[in-house]
């Protein structure tokens, strides 16, 4: 299944890429592909911006504005004027953070 | 709607080269209470270098299964947790694999259930009772917590190797190269689903491409519906007395007559709108028009409204019935679209940028449809 087109913030710097393949391994939607021992974006619209590739790239060749694609989290962010947060937490400090029930 | 734009205050750009935060030496040195031996699913203990380590089995009891069912329906879900720390599955030794998971009990149970007849160490991170993927998104299933948990649990004295197997969906929170630098342990990302772990272990820690792809099949969507339904019905229960009052007062007949004629219609419409957004939209997701979840919910809600209006037999020559029908023709798609939009959080393929883009038009449409429908409903009481 593919979500909205042309919204994703994923970028690959092919000059930095060493071809280790770590990003290919962690991506749950096969967004990236190896070409000439370097990674390129194969299916941009399949990216869900989870950030796994960027966090596991040892040379900083992949970047993405990572976050969770959750409307309840965005609404909570709006209500609290903070970054999106779904409010799913055991932490008593954050108990009031979630005004809209999250889903995780 | 300025907040919905990707303004810089909400930016969370990852700088992979930057040192992960929350990794001060003091944090790592914090002592950790060992996982409790008195938890109901613990069936013994193994002697570790620093005391007893709770032992668990891969066989789930009916209490474990009932706990999962309750959590799916939202009962005690936010407190469905196991103690963080090290556990022994079966009788592991210094060469046994180490599997890392979250302290949401359903995550823990899915993992041990997938490993009948195997001996392994299970390292449970403190994710505050949240599943692996969501916790990784928040960073609680993260580099810092993993490094801290390795040190605090005494894992180094239990195993001779320095390898960890993490669920692939933990990768958004964990930086494998930083874990190695800071703890000496090599992170291997295992398969997405726990049930693929035996095959992954037997293949020498190799996952097939299929094991690495996150799907969102009909059964995977269906299992999420109870929690969506419960979450939608709670606020809807507050609407019921309001609708009863609006229907009973005004209009031509007595309170009870009005209630039977108009109130029943309104309550049916509300229930159908919730079913459209929280049940039908998730189930029919791939076959519904549009890519935005709100569009899909809008379509189902509109279809349900048209079906209800056709079958209910409102007298469309009467101004009151016309307005009553019109009110729900506005409100049903609005409610359904909102609930379907909220399902983005449960889905496995929506991005934050996409959800923001969708909400920029969908939220005003949903609120507009809801409020204008309510206004029409109020006006209908004076006819």
PDB file of C-alpha atoms in Angstrom, chain B residues 105-354:
ATOM      1  CA  UNK B 105       3.723  -7.703  27.859  1.00  0.00           C
ATOM      2  CA  UNK B 106       2.204  -8.498  24.479  1.00  0.00           C
ATOM      3  CA  UNK B 107       5.587  -7.898  22.794  1.00  0.00           C
ATOM      4  CA  UNK B 108       7.311 -10.075  25.400  1.00  0.00           C
ATOM      5  CA  UNK B 109       4.721 -12.861  24.978  1.00  0.00           C
ATOM      6  CA  UNK B 110       4.838 -12.816  21.153  1.00  0.00           C
ATOM      7  CA  UNK B 111       8.624 -13.220  21.388  1.00  0.00           C
ATOM      8  CA  UNK B 112       8.783 -16.132  23.837  1.00  0.00           C
ATOM      9  CA  UNK B 113       5.796 -17.835  22.210  1.00  0.00           C
ATOM     10  CA  UNK B 114       7.725 -17.906  18.900  1.00  0.00           C
ATOM     11  CA  UNK B 115      10.623 -19.874  20.417  1.00  0.00           C
ATOM     12  CA  UNK B 116       9.376 -23.292  21.594  1.00  0.00           C
ATOM     13  CA  UNK B 117      12.172 -25.657  22.539  1.00  0.00           C
ATOM     14  CA  UNK B 118      14.869 -22.977  22.337  1.00  0.00           C
ATOM     15  CA  UNK B 119      17.204 -21.604  24.978  1.00  0.00           C
ATOM     16  CA  UNK B 120      17.895 -17.886  24.843  1.00  0.00           C
ATOM     17  CA  UNK B 121      18.452 -14.785  26.929  1.00  0.00           C
ATOM     18  CA  UNK B 122      15.744 -12.146  26.648  1.00  0.00           C
ATOM     19  CA  UNK B 123      16.808  -8.584  27.433  1.00  0.00           C
ATOM     20  CA  UNK B 124      13.734  -6.444  28.119  1.00  0.00           C
ATOM     21  CA  UNK B 125      14.197  -2.684  27.763  1.00  0.00           C
ATOM     22  CA  UNK B 126      12.121  -0.220  29.758  1.00  0.00           C
ATOM     23  CA  UNK B 127       9.822   1.243  27.096  1.00  0.00           C
ATOM     24  CA  UNK B 128       7.173   2.232  29.647  1.00  0.00           C
ATOM     25  CA  UNK B 129       4.873  -0.558  28.547  1.00  0.00           C
ATOM     26  CA  UNK B 130       4.869   0.432  24.876  1.00  0.00           C
ATOM     27  CA  UNK B 131       5.473  -1.979  21.977  1.00  0.00           C
ATOM     28  CA  UNK B 132       8.798  -2.065  20.108  1.00  0.00           C
ATOM     29  CA  UNK B 133       7.859  -0.051  17.012  1.00  0.00           C
ATOM     30  CA  UNK B 134       6.040   2.790  18.785  1.00  0.00           C
ATOM     31  CA  UNK B 135       8.714   2.913  21.490  1.00  0.00           C
ATOM     32  CA  UNK B 136      11.446   3.076  18.829  1.00  0.00           C
ATOM     33  CA  UNK B 137       9.587   6.003  17.263  1.00  0.00           C
ATOM     34  CA  UNK B 138       9.613   7.802  20.633  1.00  0.00           C
ATOM     35  CA  UNK B 139      13.233   6.798  21.308  1.00  0.00           C
ATOM     36  CA  UNK B 140      12.465   4.857  24.501  1.00  0.00           C
ATOM     37  CA  UNK B 141      13.399   1.657  22.673  1.00  0.00           C
ATOM     38  CA  UNK B 142      16.642   3.384  21.880  1.00  0.00           C
ATOM     39  CA  UNK B 143      20.413   3.424  21.881  1.00  0.00           C
ATOM     40  CA  UNK B 144      20.638   4.962  25.338  1.00  0.00           C
ATOM     41  CA  UNK B 145      18.221   2.570  27.034  1.00  0.00           C
ATOM     42  CA  UNK B 146      19.835  -0.438  25.326  1.00  0.00           C
ATOM     43  CA  UNK B 147      23.357   0.523  26.377  1.00  0.00           C
ATOM     44  CA  UNK B 148      22.161   1.266  29.910  1.00  0.00           C
ATOM     45  CA  UNK B 149      20.274  -2.039  30.094  1.00  0.00           C
ATOM     46  CA  UNK B 150      23.269  -4.054  28.850  1.00  0.00           C
ATOM     47  CA  UNK B 151      25.445  -2.600  31.591  1.00  0.00           C
ATOM     48  CA  UNK B 152      22.861  -2.675  34.380  1.00  0.00           C
ATOM     49  CA  UNK B 153      21.628  -6.218  33.742  1.00  0.00           C
ATOM     50  CA  UNK B 154      25.068  -7.835  33.975  1.00  0.00           C
ATOM     51  CA  UNK B 155      24.622  -9.381  30.527  1.00  0.00           C
ATOM     52  CA  UNK B 156      28.365  -9.316  29.907  1.00  0.00           C
ATOM     53  CA  UNK B 157      28.884 -11.848  32.696  1.00  0.00           C
ATOM     54  CA  UNK B 158      26.140 -14.162  31.416  1.00  0.00           C
ATOM     55  CA  UNK B 159      27.308 -14.617  27.835  1.00  0.00           C
ATOM     56  CA  UNK B 160      30.687 -15.243  26.245  1.00  0.00           C
ATOM     57  CA  UNK B 161      29.823 -13.579  22.929  1.00  0.00           C
ATOM     58  CA  UNK B 162      29.022  -9.928  22.205  1.00  0.00           C
ATOM     59  CA  UNK B 163      26.059 -10.198  19.861  1.00  0.00           C
ATOM     60  CA  UNK B 164      22.482  -8.940  20.235  1.00  0.00           C
ATOM     61  CA  UNK B 165      19.427  -9.697  18.127  1.00  0.00           C
ATOM     62  CA  UNK B 166      16.965  -6.809  17.922  1.00  0.00           C
ATOM     63  CA  UNK B 167      13.631  -6.718  16.147  1.00  0.00           C
ATOM     64  CA  UNK B 168      13.981  -4.877  12.845  1.00  0.00           C
ATOM     65  CA  UNK B 169      11.222  -2.482  13.906  1.00  0.00           C
ATOM     66  CA  UNK B 170      13.433  -1.349  16.803  1.00  0.00           C
ATOM     67  CA  UNK B 171      15.806   0.259  14.291  1.00  0.00           C
ATOM     68  CA  UNK B 172      14.110   3.704  14.240  1.00  0.00           C
ATOM     69  CA  UNK B 173      15.299   4.183  17.835  1.00  0.00           C
ATOM     70  CA  UNK B 174      18.587   2.313  17.874  1.00  0.00           C
ATOM     71  CA  UNK B 175      21.835   3.249  16.218  1.00  0.00           C
ATOM     72  CA  UNK B 176      23.675  -0.058  15.758  1.00  0.00           C
ATOM     73  CA  UNK B 177      27.126   1.509  15.242  1.00  0.00           C
ATOM     74  CA  UNK B 178      26.751   3.610  18.410  1.00  0.00           C
ATOM     75  CA  UNK B 179      25.693   0.584  20.458  1.00  0.00           C
ATOM     76  CA  UNK B 180      28.848  -1.158  19.336  1.00  0.00           C
ATOM     77  CA  UNK B 181      31.076   1.786  20.189  1.00  0.00           C
ATOM     78  CA  UNK B 182      29.500   2.261  23.598  1.00  0.00           C
ATOM     79  CA  UNK B 183      28.884  -1.299  24.784  1.00  0.00           C
ATOM     80  CA  UNK B 184      31.046  -3.559  22.629  1.00  0.00           C
ATOM     81  CA  UNK B 185      27.946  -5.475  21.508  1.00  0.00           C
ATOM     82  CA  UNK B 186      27.135  -5.958  17.821  1.00  0.00           C
ATOM     83  CA  UNK B 187      23.495  -5.375  16.927  1.00  0.00           C
ATOM     84  CA  UNK B 188      21.888  -7.779  14.449  1.00  0.00           C
ATOM     85  CA  UNK B 189      18.485  -6.726  13.215  1.00  0.00           C
ATOM     86  CA  UNK B 190      16.299  -9.798  13.142  1.00  0.00           C
ATOM     87  CA  UNK B 191      13.023 -10.254  11.309  1.00  0.00           C
ATOM     88  CA  UNK B 192      10.000  -7.967  11.745  1.00  0.00           C
ATOM     89  CA  UNK B 193       7.721 -10.746  13.021  1.00  0.00           C
ATOM     90  CA  UNK B 194       8.686 -12.784  16.060  1.00  0.00           C
ATOM     91  CA  UNK B 195       7.405 -15.970  14.444  1.00  0.00           C
ATOM     92  CA  UNK B 196      10.182 -15.737  11.810  1.00  0.00           C
ATOM     93  CA  UNK B 197      12.934 -15.778  14.457  1.00  0.00           C
ATOM     94  CA  UNK B 198      13.519 -19.586  14.477  1.00  0.00           C
ATOM     95  CA  UNK B 199      14.104 -19.568  10.706  1.00  0.00           C
ATOM     96  CA  UNK B 200      16.347 -16.506  11.082  1.00  0.00           C
ATOM     97  CA  UNK B 201      18.414 -18.190  13.812  1.00  0.00           C
ATOM     98  CA  UNK B 202      18.692 -21.439  11.869  1.00  0.00           C
ATOM     99  CA  UNK B 203      19.861 -19.584   8.763  1.00  0.00           C
ATOM    100  CA  UNK B 204      22.788 -18.100  10.723  1.00  0.00           C
ATOM    101  CA  UNK B 205      21.150 -14.724  11.431  1.00  0.00           C
ATOM    102  CA  UNK B 206      20.000 -14.193   7.869  1.00  0.00           C
ATOM    103  CA  UNK B 207      16.544 -12.775   7.170  1.00  0.00           C
ATOM    104  CA  UNK B 208      14.806 -13.266   3.856  1.00  0.00           C
ATOM    105  CA  UNK B 209      13.502 -10.178   2.042  1.00  0.00           C
ATOM    106  CA  UNK B 210       9.980 -11.209   2.975  1.00  0.00           C
ATOM    107  CA  UNK B 211      10.884 -11.197   6.682  1.00  0.00           C
ATOM    108  CA  UNK B 212      12.061  -7.590   6.299  1.00  0.00           C
ATOM    109  CA  UNK B 213       8.894  -6.200   4.731  1.00  0.00           C
ATOM    110  CA  UNK B 214       6.087  -4.800   6.881  1.00  0.00           C
ATOM    111  CA  UNK B 215       2.705  -5.749   5.501  1.00  0.00           C
ATOM    112  CA  UNK B 216      -0.765  -4.516   6.438  1.00  0.00           C
ATOM    113  CA  UNK B 217      -2.988  -7.428   5.499  1.00  0.00           C
ATOM    114  CA  UNK B 218      -6.674  -7.866   6.312  1.00  0.00           C
ATOM    115  CA  UNK B 219      -6.048  -9.899   9.524  1.00  0.00           C
ATOM    116  CA  UNK B 220      -3.388  -7.395  10.620  1.00  0.00           C
ATOM    117  CA  UNK B 221      -5.897  -4.570  10.182  1.00  0.00           C
ATOM    118  CA  UNK B 222      -8.797  -6.485  11.719  1.00  0.00           C
ATOM    119  CA  UNK B 223      -6.971  -7.128  14.998  1.00  0.00           C
ATOM    120  CA  UNK B 224      -6.619  -3.345  15.485  1.00  0.00           C
ATOM    121  CA  UNK B 225     -10.330  -2.609  15.161  1.00  0.00           C
ATOM    122  CA  UNK B 226     -11.435  -3.281  18.786  1.00  0.00           C
ATOM    123  CA  UNK B 227      -9.145  -0.592  20.187  1.00  0.00           C
ATOM    124  CA  UNK B 228     -10.284   1.886  17.515  1.00  0.00           C
ATOM    125  CA  UNK B 229     -13.918   1.092  18.286  1.00  0.00           C
ATOM    126  CA  UNK B 230     -13.463   1.454  22.054  1.00  0.00           C
ATOM    127  CA  UNK B 231     -11.616   4.748  21.587  1.00  0.00           C
ATOM    128  CA  UNK B 232     -14.444   6.072  19.370  1.00  0.00           C
ATOM    129  CA  UNK B 233     -17.356   4.846  21.504  1.00  0.00           C
ATOM    130  CA  UNK B 234     -16.121   6.551  24.686  1.00  0.00           C
ATOM    131  CA  UNK B 235     -16.568  10.146  23.419  1.00  0.00           C
ATOM    132  CA  UNK B 236     -19.667   9.042  21.471  1.00  0.00           C
ATOM    133  CA  UNK B 237     -21.319   7.989  24.742  1.00  0.00           C
ATOM    134  CA  UNK B 238     -21.164  11.664  25.785  1.00  0.00           C
ATOM    135  CA  UNK B 239     -23.030  12.637  22.611  1.00  0.00           C
ATOM    136  CA  UNK B 240     -25.945  10.278  23.268  1.00  0.00           C
ATOM    137  CA  UNK B 241     -27.675  12.327  26.025  1.00  0.00           C
ATOM    138  CA  UNK B 242     -27.166  15.490  23.968  1.00  0.00           C
ATOM    139  CA  UNK B 243     -28.819  13.869  20.943  1.00  0.00           C
ATOM    140  CA  UNK B 244     -31.660  12.543  23.115  1.00  0.00           C
ATOM    141  CA  UNK B 245     -32.319  16.043  24.472  1.00  0.00           C
ATOM    142  CA  UNK B 246     -32.147  17.710  21.061  1.00  0.00           C
ATOM    143  CA  UNK B 247     -34.490  15.105  19.574  1.00  0.00           C
ATOM    144  CA  UNK B 248     -36.981  15.119  22.420  1.00  0.00           C
ATOM    145  CA  UNK B 249     -37.291  18.886  22.759  1.00  0.00           C
ATOM    146  CA  UNK B 250     -38.731  20.954  19.936  1.00  0.00           C
ATOM    147  CA  UNK B 251     -40.523  19.296  17.113  1.00  0.00           C
ATOM    148  CA  UNK B 252     -44.279  18.779  16.952  1.00  0.00           C
ATOM    149  CA  UNK B 253     -45.070  15.826  19.219  1.00  0.00           C
ATOM    150  CA  UNK B 254     -44.469  15.009  22.846  1.00  0.00           C
ATOM    151  CA  UNK B 255     -40.962  14.255  24.125  1.00  0.00           C
ATOM    152  CA  UNK B 256     -41.275  10.482  23.772  1.00  0.00           C
ATOM    153  CA  UNK B 257     -42.904  10.661  20.344  1.00  0.00           C
ATOM    154  CA  UNK B 258     -40.127  12.921  19.067  1.00  0.00           C
ATOM    155  CA  UNK B 259     -37.580  10.619  20.585  1.00  0.00           C
ATOM    156  CA  UNK B 260     -38.956   7.586  18.772  1.00  0.00           C
ATOM    157  CA  UNK B 261     -39.289   9.393  15.478  1.00  0.00           C
ATOM    158  CA  UNK B 262     -36.151  11.560  15.329  1.00  0.00           C
ATOM    159  CA  UNK B 263     -33.980  10.403  18.216  1.00  0.00           C
ATOM    160  CA  UNK B 264     -33.766   6.831  17.025  1.00  0.00           C
ATOM    161  CA  UNK B 265     -32.718   8.059  13.597  1.00  0.00           C
ATOM    162  CA  UNK B 266     -29.987  10.260  15.075  1.00  0.00           C
ATOM    163  CA  UNK B 267     -28.602   7.517  17.303  1.00  0.00           C
ATOM    164  CA  UNK B 268     -28.572   5.025  14.408  1.00  0.00           C
ATOM    165  CA  UNK B 269     -26.786   7.571  12.250  1.00  0.00           C
ATOM    166  CA  UNK B 270     -24.156   8.181  14.943  1.00  0.00           C
ATOM    167  CA  UNK B 271     -23.533   4.463  15.389  1.00  0.00           C
ATOM    168  CA  UNK B 272     -23.289   3.931  11.622  1.00  0.00           C
ATOM    169  CA  UNK B 273     -20.836   6.827  11.308  1.00  0.00           C
ATOM    170  CA  UNK B 274     -18.600   5.243  13.963  1.00  0.00           C
ATOM    171  CA  UNK B 275     -18.809   1.842  12.292  1.00  0.00           C
ATOM    172  CA  UNK B 276     -17.900   3.474   8.968  1.00  0.00           C
ATOM    173  CA  UNK B 277     -14.815   5.231  10.300  1.00  0.00           C
ATOM    174  CA  UNK B 278     -13.504   2.786  12.901  1.00  0.00           C
ATOM    175  CA  UNK B 279     -14.488  -0.597  11.438  1.00  0.00           C
ATOM    176  CA  UNK B 280     -15.316  -0.470   7.730  1.00  0.00           C
ATOM    177  CA  UNK B 281     -12.589   1.997   6.732  1.00  0.00           C
ATOM    178  CA  UNK B 282      -9.757  -0.064   8.309  1.00  0.00           C
ATOM    179  CA  UNK B 283     -11.153  -3.318   6.920  1.00  0.00           C
ATOM    180  CA  UNK B 284     -11.715  -2.016   3.383  1.00  0.00           C
ATOM    181  CA  UNK B 285      -8.622   0.250   3.415  1.00  0.00           C
ATOM    182  CA  UNK B 286      -6.883  -0.877   0.190  1.00  0.00           C
ATOM    183  CA  UNK B 287     -10.097  -0.877  -1.825  1.00  0.00           C
ATOM    184  CA  UNK B 288     -11.405   2.545  -0.812  1.00  0.00           C
ATOM    185  CA  UNK B 289     -10.938   5.569  -3.084  1.00  0.00           C
ATOM    186  CA  UNK B 290      -8.115   8.043  -2.479  1.00  0.00           C
ATOM    187  CA  UNK B 291      -4.801   7.749  -0.681  1.00  0.00           C
ATOM    188  CA  UNK B 292      -5.529  10.003   2.276  1.00  0.00           C
ATOM    189  CA  UNK B 293      -7.231   8.088   5.100  1.00  0.00           C
ATOM    190  CA  UNK B 294      -9.712  10.952   5.559  1.00  0.00           C
ATOM    191  CA  UNK B 295     -10.809  10.580   1.916  1.00  0.00           C
ATOM    192  CA  UNK B 296     -11.413   6.882   2.468  1.00  0.00           C
ATOM    193  CA  UNK B 297     -13.403   7.557   5.645  1.00  0.00           C
ATOM    194  CA  UNK B 298     -15.352  10.329   3.937  1.00  0.00           C
ATOM    195  CA  UNK B 299     -16.345   7.932   1.137  1.00  0.00           C
ATOM    196  CA  UNK B 300     -17.541   5.213   3.533  1.00  0.00           C
ATOM    197  CA  UNK B 301     -19.391   7.735   5.710  1.00  0.00           C
ATOM    198  CA  UNK B 302     -21.139   9.253   2.690  1.00  0.00           C
ATOM    199  CA  UNK B 303     -22.156   5.832   1.381  1.00  0.00           C
ATOM    200  CA  UNK B 304     -23.482   4.882   4.821  1.00  0.00           C
ATOM    201  CA  UNK B 305     -25.431   8.159   5.065  1.00  0.00           C
ATOM    202  CA  UNK B 306     -27.016   7.664   1.649  1.00  0.00           C
ATOM    203  CA  UNK B 307     -27.894   4.068   2.517  1.00  0.00           C
ATOM    204  CA  UNK B 308     -29.448   5.108   5.832  1.00  0.00           C
ATOM    205  CA  UNK B 309     -31.475   7.912   4.238  1.00  0.00           C
ATOM    206  CA  UNK B 310     -32.764   5.574   1.527  1.00  0.00           C
ATOM    207  CA  UNK B 311     -33.802   2.799   3.900  1.00  0.00           C
ATOM    208  CA  UNK B 312     -35.134   4.787   6.852  1.00  0.00           C
ATOM    209  CA  UNK B 313     -38.065   6.230   4.939  1.00  0.00           C
ATOM    210  CA  UNK B 314     -37.903   9.843   6.094  1.00  0.00           C
ATOM    211  CA  UNK B 315     -40.725  11.997   4.786  1.00  0.00           C
ATOM    212  CA  UNK B 316     -38.638  14.305   2.628  1.00  0.00           C
ATOM    213  CA  UNK B 317     -41.647  16.546   1.917  1.00  0.00           C
ATOM    214  CA  UNK B 318     -41.656  17.563   5.564  1.00  0.00           C
ATOM    215  CA  UNK B 319     -39.164  20.329   6.253  1.00  0.00           C
ATOM    216  CA  UNK B 320     -38.147  18.778   9.570  1.00  0.00           C
ATOM    217  CA  UNK B 321     -37.290  15.371   8.122  1.00  0.00           C
ATOM    218  CA  UNK B 322     -35.449  17.008   5.242  1.00  0.00           C
ATOM    219  CA  UNK B 323     -33.304  18.995   7.661  1.00  0.00           C
ATOM    220  CA  UNK B 324     -32.799  15.974   9.924  1.00  0.00           C
ATOM    221  CA  UNK B 325     -31.573  13.895   6.961  1.00  0.00           C
ATOM    222  CA  UNK B 326     -29.415  16.763   5.706  1.00  0.00           C
ATOM    223  CA  UNK B 327     -27.831  17.213   9.134  1.00  0.00           C
ATOM    224  CA  UNK B 328     -26.631  13.611   9.211  1.00  0.00           C
ATOM    225  CA  UNK B 329     -25.622  13.705   5.550  1.00  0.00           C
ATOM    226  CA  UNK B 330     -23.092  16.286   6.761  1.00  0.00           C
ATOM    227  CA  UNK B 331     -22.171  14.757  10.123  1.00  0.00           C
ATOM    228  CA  UNK B 332     -21.796  11.100   9.151  1.00  0.00           C
ATOM    229  CA  UNK B 333     -19.033  11.655   6.547  1.00  0.00           C
ATOM    230  CA  UNK B 334     -17.362  14.142   8.897  1.00  0.00           C
ATOM    231  CA  UNK B 335     -17.253  11.725  11.834  1.00  0.00           C
ATOM    232  CA  UNK B 336     -16.221   8.800   9.645  1.00  0.00           C
ATOM    233  CA  UNK B 337     -13.430  10.816   8.001  1.00  0.00           C
ATOM    234  CA  UNK B 338     -12.061  11.884  11.391  1.00  0.00           C
ATOM    235  CA  UNK B 339     -11.996   8.319  12.731  1.00  0.00           C
ATOM    236  CA  UNK B 340     -10.407   6.951   9.548  1.00  0.00           C
ATOM    237  CA  UNK B 341      -7.802   9.719   9.716  1.00  0.00           C
ATOM    238  CA  UNK B 342      -6.977   8.649  13.266  1.00  0.00           C
ATOM    239  CA  UNK B 343      -6.302   5.135  11.962  1.00  0.00           C
ATOM    240  CA  UNK B 344      -3.099   6.515  10.365  1.00  0.00           C
ATOM    241  CA  UNK B 345      -1.470   6.014  13.770  1.00  0.00           C
ATOM    242  CA  UNK B 346      -2.273   2.317  13.762  1.00  0.00           C
ATOM    243  CA  UNK B 347      -1.326   1.818  10.118  1.00  0.00           C
ATOM    244  CA  UNK B 348       2.085   0.564   9.066  1.00  0.00           C
ATOM    245  CA  UNK B 349       2.859   2.831   6.129  1.00  0.00           C
ATOM    246  CA  UNK B 350       1.870   6.453   6.799  1.00  0.00           C
ATOM    247  CA  UNK B 351       4.541   9.140   7.149  1.00  0.00           C
ATOM    248  CA  UNK B 352       4.406  12.190   9.429  1.00  0.00           C
ATOM    249  CA  UNK B 353       4.782  14.511   6.417  1.00  0.00           C
ATOM    250  CA  UNK B 354       1.855  12.768   4.733  1.00  0.00           C
TER     251      UNK B 354
END
